[in-house]
Coordinates of C-alpha atoms and ligand atoms in Angstrom, one line a residue:
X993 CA 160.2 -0.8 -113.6
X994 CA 162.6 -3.4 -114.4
X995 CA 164.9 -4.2 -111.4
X996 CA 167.3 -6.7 -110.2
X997 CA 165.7 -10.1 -109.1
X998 CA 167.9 -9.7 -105.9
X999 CA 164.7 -7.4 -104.5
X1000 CA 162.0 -9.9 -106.8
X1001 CA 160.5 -10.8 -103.4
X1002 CA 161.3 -7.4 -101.2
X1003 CA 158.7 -6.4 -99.0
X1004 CA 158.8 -3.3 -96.8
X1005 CA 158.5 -3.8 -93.0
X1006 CA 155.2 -3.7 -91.9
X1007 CA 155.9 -3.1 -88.3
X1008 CA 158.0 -0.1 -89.0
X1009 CA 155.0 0.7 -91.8
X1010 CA 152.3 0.6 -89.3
X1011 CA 154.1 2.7 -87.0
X1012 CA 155.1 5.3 -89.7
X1013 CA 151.2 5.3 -90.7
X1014 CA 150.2 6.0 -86.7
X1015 CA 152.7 9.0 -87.0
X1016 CA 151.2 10.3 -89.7
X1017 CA 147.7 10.2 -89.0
X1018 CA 148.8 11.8 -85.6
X1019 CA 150.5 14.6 -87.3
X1020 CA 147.1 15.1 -89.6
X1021 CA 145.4 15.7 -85.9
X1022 CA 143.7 12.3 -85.6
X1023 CA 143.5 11.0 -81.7
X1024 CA 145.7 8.1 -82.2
X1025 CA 147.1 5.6 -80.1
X1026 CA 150.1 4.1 -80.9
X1027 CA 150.6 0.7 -80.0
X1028 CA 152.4 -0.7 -83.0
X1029 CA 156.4 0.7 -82.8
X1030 CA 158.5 -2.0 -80.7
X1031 CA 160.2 0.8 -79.6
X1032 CA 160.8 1.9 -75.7
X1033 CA 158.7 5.1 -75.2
X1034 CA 161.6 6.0 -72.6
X1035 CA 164.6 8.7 -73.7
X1036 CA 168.5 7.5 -74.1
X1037 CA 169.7 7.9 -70.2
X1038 CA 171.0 11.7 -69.9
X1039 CA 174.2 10.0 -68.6
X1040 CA 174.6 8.3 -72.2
X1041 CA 173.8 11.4 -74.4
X1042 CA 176.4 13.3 -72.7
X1043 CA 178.7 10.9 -73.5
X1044 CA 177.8 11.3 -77.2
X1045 CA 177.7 15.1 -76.7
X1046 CA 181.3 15.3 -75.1
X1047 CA 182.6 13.0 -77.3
X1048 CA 181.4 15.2 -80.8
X1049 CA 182.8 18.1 -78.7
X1050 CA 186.4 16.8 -78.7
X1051 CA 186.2 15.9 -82.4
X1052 CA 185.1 12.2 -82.6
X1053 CA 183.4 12.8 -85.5
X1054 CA 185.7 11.0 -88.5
X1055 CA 186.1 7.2 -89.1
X1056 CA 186.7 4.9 -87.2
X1057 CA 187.8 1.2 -87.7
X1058 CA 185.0 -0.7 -89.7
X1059 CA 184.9 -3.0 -86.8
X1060 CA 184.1 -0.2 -84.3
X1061 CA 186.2 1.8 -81.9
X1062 CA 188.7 -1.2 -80.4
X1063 CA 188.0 0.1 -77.0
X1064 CA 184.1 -0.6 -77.7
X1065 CA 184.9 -4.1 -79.1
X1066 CA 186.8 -5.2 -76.1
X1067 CA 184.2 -3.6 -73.7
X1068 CA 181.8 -5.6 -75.2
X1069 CA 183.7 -8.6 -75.3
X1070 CA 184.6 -8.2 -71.7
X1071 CA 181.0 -8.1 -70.9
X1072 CA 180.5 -11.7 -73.3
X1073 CA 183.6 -12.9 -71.1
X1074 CA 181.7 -12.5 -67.7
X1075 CA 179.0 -13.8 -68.8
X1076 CA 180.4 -16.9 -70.4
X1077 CA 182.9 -17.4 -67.7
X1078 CA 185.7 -17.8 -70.3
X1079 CA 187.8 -15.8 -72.6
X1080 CA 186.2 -13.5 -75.6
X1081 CA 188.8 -12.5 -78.1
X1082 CA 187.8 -8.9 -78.7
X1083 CA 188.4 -9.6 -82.6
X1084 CA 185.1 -11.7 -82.2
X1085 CA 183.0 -8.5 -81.7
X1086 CA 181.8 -6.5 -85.0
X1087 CA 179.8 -3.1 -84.3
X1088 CA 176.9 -2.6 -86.7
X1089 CA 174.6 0.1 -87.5
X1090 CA 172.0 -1.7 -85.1
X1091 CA 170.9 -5.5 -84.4
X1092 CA 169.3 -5.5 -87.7
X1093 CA 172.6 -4.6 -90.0
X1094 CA 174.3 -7.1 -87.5
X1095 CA 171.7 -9.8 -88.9
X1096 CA 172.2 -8.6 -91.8
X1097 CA 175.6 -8.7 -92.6
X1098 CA 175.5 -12.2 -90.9
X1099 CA 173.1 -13.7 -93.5
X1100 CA 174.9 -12.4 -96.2
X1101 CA 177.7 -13.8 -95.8
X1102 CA 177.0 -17.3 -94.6
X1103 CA 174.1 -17.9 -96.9
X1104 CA 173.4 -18.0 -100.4
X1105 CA 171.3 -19.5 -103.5
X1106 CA 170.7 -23.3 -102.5
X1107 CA 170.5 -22.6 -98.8
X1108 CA 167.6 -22.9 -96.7
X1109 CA 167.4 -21.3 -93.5
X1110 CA 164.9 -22.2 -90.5
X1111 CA 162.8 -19.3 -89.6
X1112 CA 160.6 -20.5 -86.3
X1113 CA 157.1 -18.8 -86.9
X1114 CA 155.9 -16.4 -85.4
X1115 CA 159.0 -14.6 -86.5
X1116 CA 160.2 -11.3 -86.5
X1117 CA 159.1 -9.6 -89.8
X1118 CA 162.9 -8.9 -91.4
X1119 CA 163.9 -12.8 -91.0
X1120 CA 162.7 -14.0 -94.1
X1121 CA 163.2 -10.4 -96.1
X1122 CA 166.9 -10.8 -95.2
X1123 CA 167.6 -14.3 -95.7
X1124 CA 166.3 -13.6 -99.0
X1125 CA 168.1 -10.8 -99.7
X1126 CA 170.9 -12.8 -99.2
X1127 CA 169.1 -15.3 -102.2
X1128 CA 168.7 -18.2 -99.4
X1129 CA 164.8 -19.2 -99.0
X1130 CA 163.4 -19.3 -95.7
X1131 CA 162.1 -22.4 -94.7
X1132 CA 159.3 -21.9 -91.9
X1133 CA 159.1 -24.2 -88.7
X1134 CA 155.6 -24.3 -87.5
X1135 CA 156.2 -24.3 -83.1
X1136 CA 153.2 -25.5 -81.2
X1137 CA 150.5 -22.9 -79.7
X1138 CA 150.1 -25.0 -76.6
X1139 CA 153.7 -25.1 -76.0
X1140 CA 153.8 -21.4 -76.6
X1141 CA 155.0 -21.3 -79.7
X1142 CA 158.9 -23.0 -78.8
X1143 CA 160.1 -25.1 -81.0
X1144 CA 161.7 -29.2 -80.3
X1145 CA 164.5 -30.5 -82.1
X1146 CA 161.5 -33.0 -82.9
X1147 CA 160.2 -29.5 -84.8
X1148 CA 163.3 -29.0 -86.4
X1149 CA 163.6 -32.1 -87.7
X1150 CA 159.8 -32.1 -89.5
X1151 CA 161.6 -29.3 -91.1
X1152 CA 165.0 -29.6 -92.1
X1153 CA 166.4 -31.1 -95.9
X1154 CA 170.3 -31.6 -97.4
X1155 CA 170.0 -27.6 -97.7
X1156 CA 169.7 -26.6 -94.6
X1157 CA 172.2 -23.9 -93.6
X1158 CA 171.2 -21.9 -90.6
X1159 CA 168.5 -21.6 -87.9
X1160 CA 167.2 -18.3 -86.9
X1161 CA 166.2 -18.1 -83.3
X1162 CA 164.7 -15.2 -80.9
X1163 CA 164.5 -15.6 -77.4
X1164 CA 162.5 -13.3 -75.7
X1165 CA 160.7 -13.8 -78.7
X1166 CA 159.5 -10.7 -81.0
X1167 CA 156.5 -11.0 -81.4
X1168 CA 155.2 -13.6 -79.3
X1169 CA 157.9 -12.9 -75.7
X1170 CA 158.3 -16.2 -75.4
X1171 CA 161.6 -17.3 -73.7
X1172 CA 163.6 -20.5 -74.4
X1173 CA 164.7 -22.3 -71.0
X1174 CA 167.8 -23.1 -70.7
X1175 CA 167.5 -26.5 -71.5
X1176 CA 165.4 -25.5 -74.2
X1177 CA 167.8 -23.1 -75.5
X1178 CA 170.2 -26.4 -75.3
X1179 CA 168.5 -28.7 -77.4
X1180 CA 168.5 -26.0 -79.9
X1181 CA 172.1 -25.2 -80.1
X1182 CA 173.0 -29.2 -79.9
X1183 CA 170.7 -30.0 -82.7
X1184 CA 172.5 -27.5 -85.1
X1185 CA 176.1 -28.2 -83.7
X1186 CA 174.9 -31.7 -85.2
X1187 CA 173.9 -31.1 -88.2
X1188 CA 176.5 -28.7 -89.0
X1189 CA 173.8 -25.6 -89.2
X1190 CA 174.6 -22.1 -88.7
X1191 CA 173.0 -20.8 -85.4
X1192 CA 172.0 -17.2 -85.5
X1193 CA 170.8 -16.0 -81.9
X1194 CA 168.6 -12.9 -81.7
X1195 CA 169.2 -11.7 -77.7
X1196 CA 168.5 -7.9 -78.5
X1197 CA 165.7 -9.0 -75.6
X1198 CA 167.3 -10.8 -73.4
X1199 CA 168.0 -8.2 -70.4
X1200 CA 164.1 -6.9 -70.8
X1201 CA 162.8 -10.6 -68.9
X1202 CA 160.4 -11.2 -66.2
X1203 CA 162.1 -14.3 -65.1
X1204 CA 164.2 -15.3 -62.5
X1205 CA 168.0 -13.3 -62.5
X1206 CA 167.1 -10.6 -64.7
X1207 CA 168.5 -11.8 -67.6
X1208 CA 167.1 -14.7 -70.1
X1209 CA 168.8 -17.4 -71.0
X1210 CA 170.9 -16.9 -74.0
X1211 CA 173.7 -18.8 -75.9
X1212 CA 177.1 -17.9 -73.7
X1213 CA 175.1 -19.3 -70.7
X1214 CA 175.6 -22.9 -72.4
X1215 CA 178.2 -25.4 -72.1
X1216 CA 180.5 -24.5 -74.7
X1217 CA 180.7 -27.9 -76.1
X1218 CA 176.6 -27.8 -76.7
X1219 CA 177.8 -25.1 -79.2
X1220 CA 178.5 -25.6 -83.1
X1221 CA 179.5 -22.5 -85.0
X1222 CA 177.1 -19.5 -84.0
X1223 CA 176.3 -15.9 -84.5
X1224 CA 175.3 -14.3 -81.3
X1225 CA 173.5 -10.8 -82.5
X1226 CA 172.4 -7.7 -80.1
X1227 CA 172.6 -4.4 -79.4
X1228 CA 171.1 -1.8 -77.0
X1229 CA 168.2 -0.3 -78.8
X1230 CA 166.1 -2.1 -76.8
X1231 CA 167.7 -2.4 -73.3
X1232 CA 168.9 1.8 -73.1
X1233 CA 166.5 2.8 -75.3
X1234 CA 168.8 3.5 -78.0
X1235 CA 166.6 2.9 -81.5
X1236 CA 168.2 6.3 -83.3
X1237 CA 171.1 5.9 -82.6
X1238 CA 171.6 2.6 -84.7
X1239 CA 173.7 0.7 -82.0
X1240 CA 174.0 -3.0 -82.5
X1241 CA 176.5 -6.0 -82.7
X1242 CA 177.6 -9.7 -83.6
X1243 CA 179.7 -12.1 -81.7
X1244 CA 181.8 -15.2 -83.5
X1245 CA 184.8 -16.7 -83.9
X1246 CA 187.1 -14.2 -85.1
X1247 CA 187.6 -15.6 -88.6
X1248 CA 183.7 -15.4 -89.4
X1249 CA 184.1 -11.7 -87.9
X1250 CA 186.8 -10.6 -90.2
X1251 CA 184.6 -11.5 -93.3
X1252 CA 182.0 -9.8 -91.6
X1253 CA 183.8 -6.4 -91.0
X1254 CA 185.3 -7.4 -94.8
X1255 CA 181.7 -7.2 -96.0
X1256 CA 180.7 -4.2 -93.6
X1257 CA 183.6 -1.9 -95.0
X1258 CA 182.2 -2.4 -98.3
X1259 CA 178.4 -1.3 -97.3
X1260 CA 178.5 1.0 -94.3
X1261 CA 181.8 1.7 -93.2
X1262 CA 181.9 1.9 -89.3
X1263 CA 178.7 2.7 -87.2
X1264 CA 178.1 6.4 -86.7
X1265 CA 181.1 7.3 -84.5
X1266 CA 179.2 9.4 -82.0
X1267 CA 176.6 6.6 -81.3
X1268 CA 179.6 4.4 -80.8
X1269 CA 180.8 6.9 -77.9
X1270 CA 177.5 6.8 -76.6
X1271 CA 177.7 2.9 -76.3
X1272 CA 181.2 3.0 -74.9
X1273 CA 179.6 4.7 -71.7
X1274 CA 176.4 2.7 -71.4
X1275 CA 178.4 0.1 -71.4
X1276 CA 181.2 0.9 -69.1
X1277 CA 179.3 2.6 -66.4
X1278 CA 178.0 -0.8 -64.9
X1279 CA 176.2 1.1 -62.0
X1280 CA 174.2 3.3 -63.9
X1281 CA 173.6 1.1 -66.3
X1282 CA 172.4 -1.8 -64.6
X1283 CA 170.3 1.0 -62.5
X1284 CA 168.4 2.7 -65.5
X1285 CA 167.6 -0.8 -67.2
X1286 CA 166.5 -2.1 -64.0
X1287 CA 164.2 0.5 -64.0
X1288 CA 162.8 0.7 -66.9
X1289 CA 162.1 -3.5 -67.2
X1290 CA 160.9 -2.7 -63.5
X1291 CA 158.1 -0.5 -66.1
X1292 CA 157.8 -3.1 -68.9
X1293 CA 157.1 -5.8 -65.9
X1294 CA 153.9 -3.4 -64.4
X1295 CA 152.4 -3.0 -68.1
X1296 CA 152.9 -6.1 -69.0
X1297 CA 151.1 -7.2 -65.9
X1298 CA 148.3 -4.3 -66.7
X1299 CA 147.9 -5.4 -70.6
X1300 CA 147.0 -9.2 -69.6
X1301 CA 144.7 -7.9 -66.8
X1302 CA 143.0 -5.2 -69.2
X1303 CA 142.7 -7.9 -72.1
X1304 CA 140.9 -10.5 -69.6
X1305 CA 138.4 -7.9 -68.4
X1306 CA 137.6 -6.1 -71.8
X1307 CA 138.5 -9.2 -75.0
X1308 CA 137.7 -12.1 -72.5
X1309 CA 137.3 -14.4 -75.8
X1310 CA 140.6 -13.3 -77.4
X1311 CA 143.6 -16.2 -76.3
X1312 CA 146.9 -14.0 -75.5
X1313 CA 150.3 -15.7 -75.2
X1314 CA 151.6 -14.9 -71.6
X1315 CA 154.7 -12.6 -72.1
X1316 CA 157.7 -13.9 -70.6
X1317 CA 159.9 -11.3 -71.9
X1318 CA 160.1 -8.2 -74.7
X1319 CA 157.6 -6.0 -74.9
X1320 CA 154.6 -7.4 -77.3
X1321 CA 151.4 -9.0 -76.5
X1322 CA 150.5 -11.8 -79.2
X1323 CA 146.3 -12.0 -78.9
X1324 CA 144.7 -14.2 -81.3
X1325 CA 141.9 -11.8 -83.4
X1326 CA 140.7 -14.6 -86.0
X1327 CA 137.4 -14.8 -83.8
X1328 CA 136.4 -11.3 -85.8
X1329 CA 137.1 -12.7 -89.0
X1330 CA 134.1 -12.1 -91.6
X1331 CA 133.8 -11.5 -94.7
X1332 CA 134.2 -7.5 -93.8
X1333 CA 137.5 -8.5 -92.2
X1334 CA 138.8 -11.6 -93.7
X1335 CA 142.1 -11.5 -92.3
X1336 CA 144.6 -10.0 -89.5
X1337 CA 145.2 -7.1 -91.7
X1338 CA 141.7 -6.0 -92.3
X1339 CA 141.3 -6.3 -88.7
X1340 CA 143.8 -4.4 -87.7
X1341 CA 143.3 -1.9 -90.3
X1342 CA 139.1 -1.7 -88.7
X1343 CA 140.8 -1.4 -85.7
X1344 CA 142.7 1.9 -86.5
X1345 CA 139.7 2.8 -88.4
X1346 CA 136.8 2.9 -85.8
X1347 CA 138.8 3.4 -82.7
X1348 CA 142.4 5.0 -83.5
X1349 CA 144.8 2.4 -81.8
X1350 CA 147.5 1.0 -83.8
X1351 CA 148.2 -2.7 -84.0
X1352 CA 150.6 -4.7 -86.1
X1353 CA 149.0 -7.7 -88.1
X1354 CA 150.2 -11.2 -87.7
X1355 CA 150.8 -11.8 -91.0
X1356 CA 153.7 -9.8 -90.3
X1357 CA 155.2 -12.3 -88.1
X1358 CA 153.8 -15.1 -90.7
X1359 CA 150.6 -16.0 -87.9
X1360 CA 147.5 -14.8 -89.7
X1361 CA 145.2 -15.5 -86.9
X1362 CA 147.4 -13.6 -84.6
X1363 CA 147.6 -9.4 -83.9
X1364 CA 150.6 -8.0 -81.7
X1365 CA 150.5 -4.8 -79.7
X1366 CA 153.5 -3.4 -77.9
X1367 CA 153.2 -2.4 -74.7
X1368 CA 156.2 0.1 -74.9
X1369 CA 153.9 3.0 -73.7
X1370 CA 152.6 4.8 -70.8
X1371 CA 149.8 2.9 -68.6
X1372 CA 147.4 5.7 -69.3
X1373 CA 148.0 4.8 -73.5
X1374 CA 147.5 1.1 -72.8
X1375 CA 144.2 1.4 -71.0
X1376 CA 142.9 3.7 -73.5
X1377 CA 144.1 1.6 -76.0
X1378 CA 142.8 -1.9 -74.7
X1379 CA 139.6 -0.2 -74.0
X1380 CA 139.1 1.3 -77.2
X1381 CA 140.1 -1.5 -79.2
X1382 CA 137.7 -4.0 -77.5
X1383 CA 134.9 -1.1 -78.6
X1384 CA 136.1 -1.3 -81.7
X1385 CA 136.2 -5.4 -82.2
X1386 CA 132.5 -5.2 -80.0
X1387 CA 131.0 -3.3 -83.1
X1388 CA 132.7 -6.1 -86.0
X1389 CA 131.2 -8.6 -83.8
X1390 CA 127.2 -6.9 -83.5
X1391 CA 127.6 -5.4 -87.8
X1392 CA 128.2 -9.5 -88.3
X1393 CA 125.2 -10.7 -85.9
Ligands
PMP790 N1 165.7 -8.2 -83.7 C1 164.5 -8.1 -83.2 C2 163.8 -9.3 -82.8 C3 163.8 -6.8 -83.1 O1 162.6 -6.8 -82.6 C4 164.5 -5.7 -83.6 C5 163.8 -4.4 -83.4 N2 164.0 -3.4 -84.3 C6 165.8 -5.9 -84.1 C7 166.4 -7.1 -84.1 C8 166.6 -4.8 -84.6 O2 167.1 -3.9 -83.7 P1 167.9 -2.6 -84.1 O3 167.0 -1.4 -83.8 O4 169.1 -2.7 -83.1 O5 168.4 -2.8 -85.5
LIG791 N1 161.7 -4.3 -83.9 C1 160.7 -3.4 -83.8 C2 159.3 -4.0 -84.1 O1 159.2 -5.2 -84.4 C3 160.9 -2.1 -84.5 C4 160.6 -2.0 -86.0 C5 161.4 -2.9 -86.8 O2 162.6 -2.6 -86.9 O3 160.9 -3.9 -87.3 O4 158.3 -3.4 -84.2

């Protein structure tokens, strides 16, 4: 088929492909445990559907401003404002169809053929897909294992050129849930304010953190003046359990925003106007909401706690990355390469093979050594899982001696 070189290099996500391949093996009756989707295995809060429910019940279900409702945008940006501690235009909020359209859109529009754009590894598996989407090439920044995969200005440096455009960064990290100090987070922004370079921040994890004050550190919790121009992306897939309903949404200065929404109206039109009620109340209802997340990170602390503990007692040989934040466990599985399983994939494909539990690759997140598991499901799923996934590798290991 002869298509447009704009998809020359398009790859399909393999996250959301090894969680639709767990689905359908389930629905063909196989015992399958799926710990691949980096999705919470919680419902929306009942409090939130109804919102959604009573808002299609008194007709809310036309267009609305590309943008997003106005009173959305300024609840958002109200919520930006406290954290900040200074004024958010609401003009400086755009509502996408989720974190990733947000992304998205962003990349689009700041970068094109010519640009290269820093994309720390491990990444998330749509960075590099969408930077070249928007004909920009990725250029990869290679962190240090033993500092847990963060990257130094000193990193950034290795790996900059003249073409640098933008940085990608994603703190808690996806896939790794690693978390960027503040300081950290810091020398970041100030290296790209100097050069000039686009910052694009990925917080769609930041209020699921098992640090101190419940949130991690993110880019409004700098001095402003560490700050060059910036895209803040998130959303509340993550943090209300929210993935259907497609809920995301990008901060910046207001100009950058009206290109965005320029760009949006041309490609979506406004988010789905129901979903955008539903955000409305998770957002304004403060109590409830800060109640229901607590509870649920509260969950995601305990499993992260049991994963760590199940992997030492049943893969003791298998190095993990300590989770700091998200949901994901990072394990290092090149121990059981052979010539069987030569790389991450066959591993992981052996894996749901002999023992029916579903893992993602690290090639997905550009770390071929490297498996993730999310640990977005019930305790019960996750001993199981760990369990039968260490039977699984034990066999690899006696079939190779
Ligand atoms: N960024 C990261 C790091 C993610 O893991 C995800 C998960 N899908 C997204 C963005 C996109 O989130 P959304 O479902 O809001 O598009
Ligand atoms: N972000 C999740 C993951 O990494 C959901 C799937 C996707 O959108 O990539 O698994």
């Amino acid at each position: 088929m002869d298509l447009s070189p704009n998809v020359e290099r398009l790859e399909g996500s393999l996250t959301i492909g090894v969680s639709t391949l767990a689905k359908r093996l389930r629905a063909e009756g196989r015992d399958i445990i799926d710990l691949s989707a980096g999705e919470p295995d919680f419902g929306t809060p009942e409090w939130v559907r109804e919102r959604a429910i009573a808002a299609i019940r008194a007709g809310a279900t036309r267009y609305t401003p590309t943008a997003g409702l106005p009173e959305l945008r300024r609840t958002i940006a109200a919520r930006l404002a406290r954290r900040a501690q200074r004024e958010i235009p609401w003009e400086s909020v755009v509502v996408t169809c989720g974190a990733k359209h947000a992304l998205f859109n962003a990349c689009f529009t700041l970068f094109g053929p010519g640009d290269d754009v820093l994309v720390l590894v491990p990444y998330w598996t749509s960075y590099p897909q969408i930077v070249m989407l928007a004909r920009a090439e990725p250029a990869f920044v290679r962190a240090s294992e033993e500092r847990g995969f963060l990257v130094t200005p000193a990193d950034l440096d290795r790996a900059a050129t003249g073409r640098t455009r933008g940085i990608i960064i994603c703190s808690p990290c996806n896939p790794t849930g690693a978390v960027y100090s503040l300081d950290e987070l810091e020398a970041v922004a100030r290296w790209a304010k100097e050069r000039g370079v686009w910052l694009l921040s990925d917080e769609i994890y930041g209020h699921i953190y098992y640090g101190e004050g419940g949130v991690a550190p993110g880019l409004l919790d700098l001095p402003e003046d560490a700050l060059g121009p910036f895209v803040l992306v998130d959303g509340l897939s993550k943090c209300f359990a929210m993935t259907g309903w497609r809920m995301g949404f990008s901060h910046c200065e207001p100009e950058l925003a009206t290109q965005l929404t320029a760009f949006q109206s041309h490609v979506t039109s406004n988010p789905a106007t129901p979903s955008q009620y539903a955000a409305l109340g998770a957002l304004e209802d403060e109590e409830h909401a800060e109640r229901d997340v607590a509870e649920m990170v509260r969950a995601f602390r305990r499993r992260r706690d049991l994963v760590v503990e199940l992997m030492r007692e049943h893969l003791p040989d298998l190095e993990v990355v300590y989770p700091e934040g998200a949901f994901y466990l990072f394990f290092r599985v090149d121990e059981h390469f052979d010539d069987e399983c030569p790389d991450s994939t066959a591993v992981c494909r052996a894996i749901l093979e002999r023992s029916g539990v579903a893992v993602v690759p690290g090639i997905a997140f550009g770390d071929d050594r490297y498996a993730r598991l999310s640990f977005a499901a019930s305790e019960e799923e996750l001993t199981q899982g760990i369990r039968r996934m260490a039977m699984a590798l034990r066999r690899t290991a006696k079939a190779r001696g």
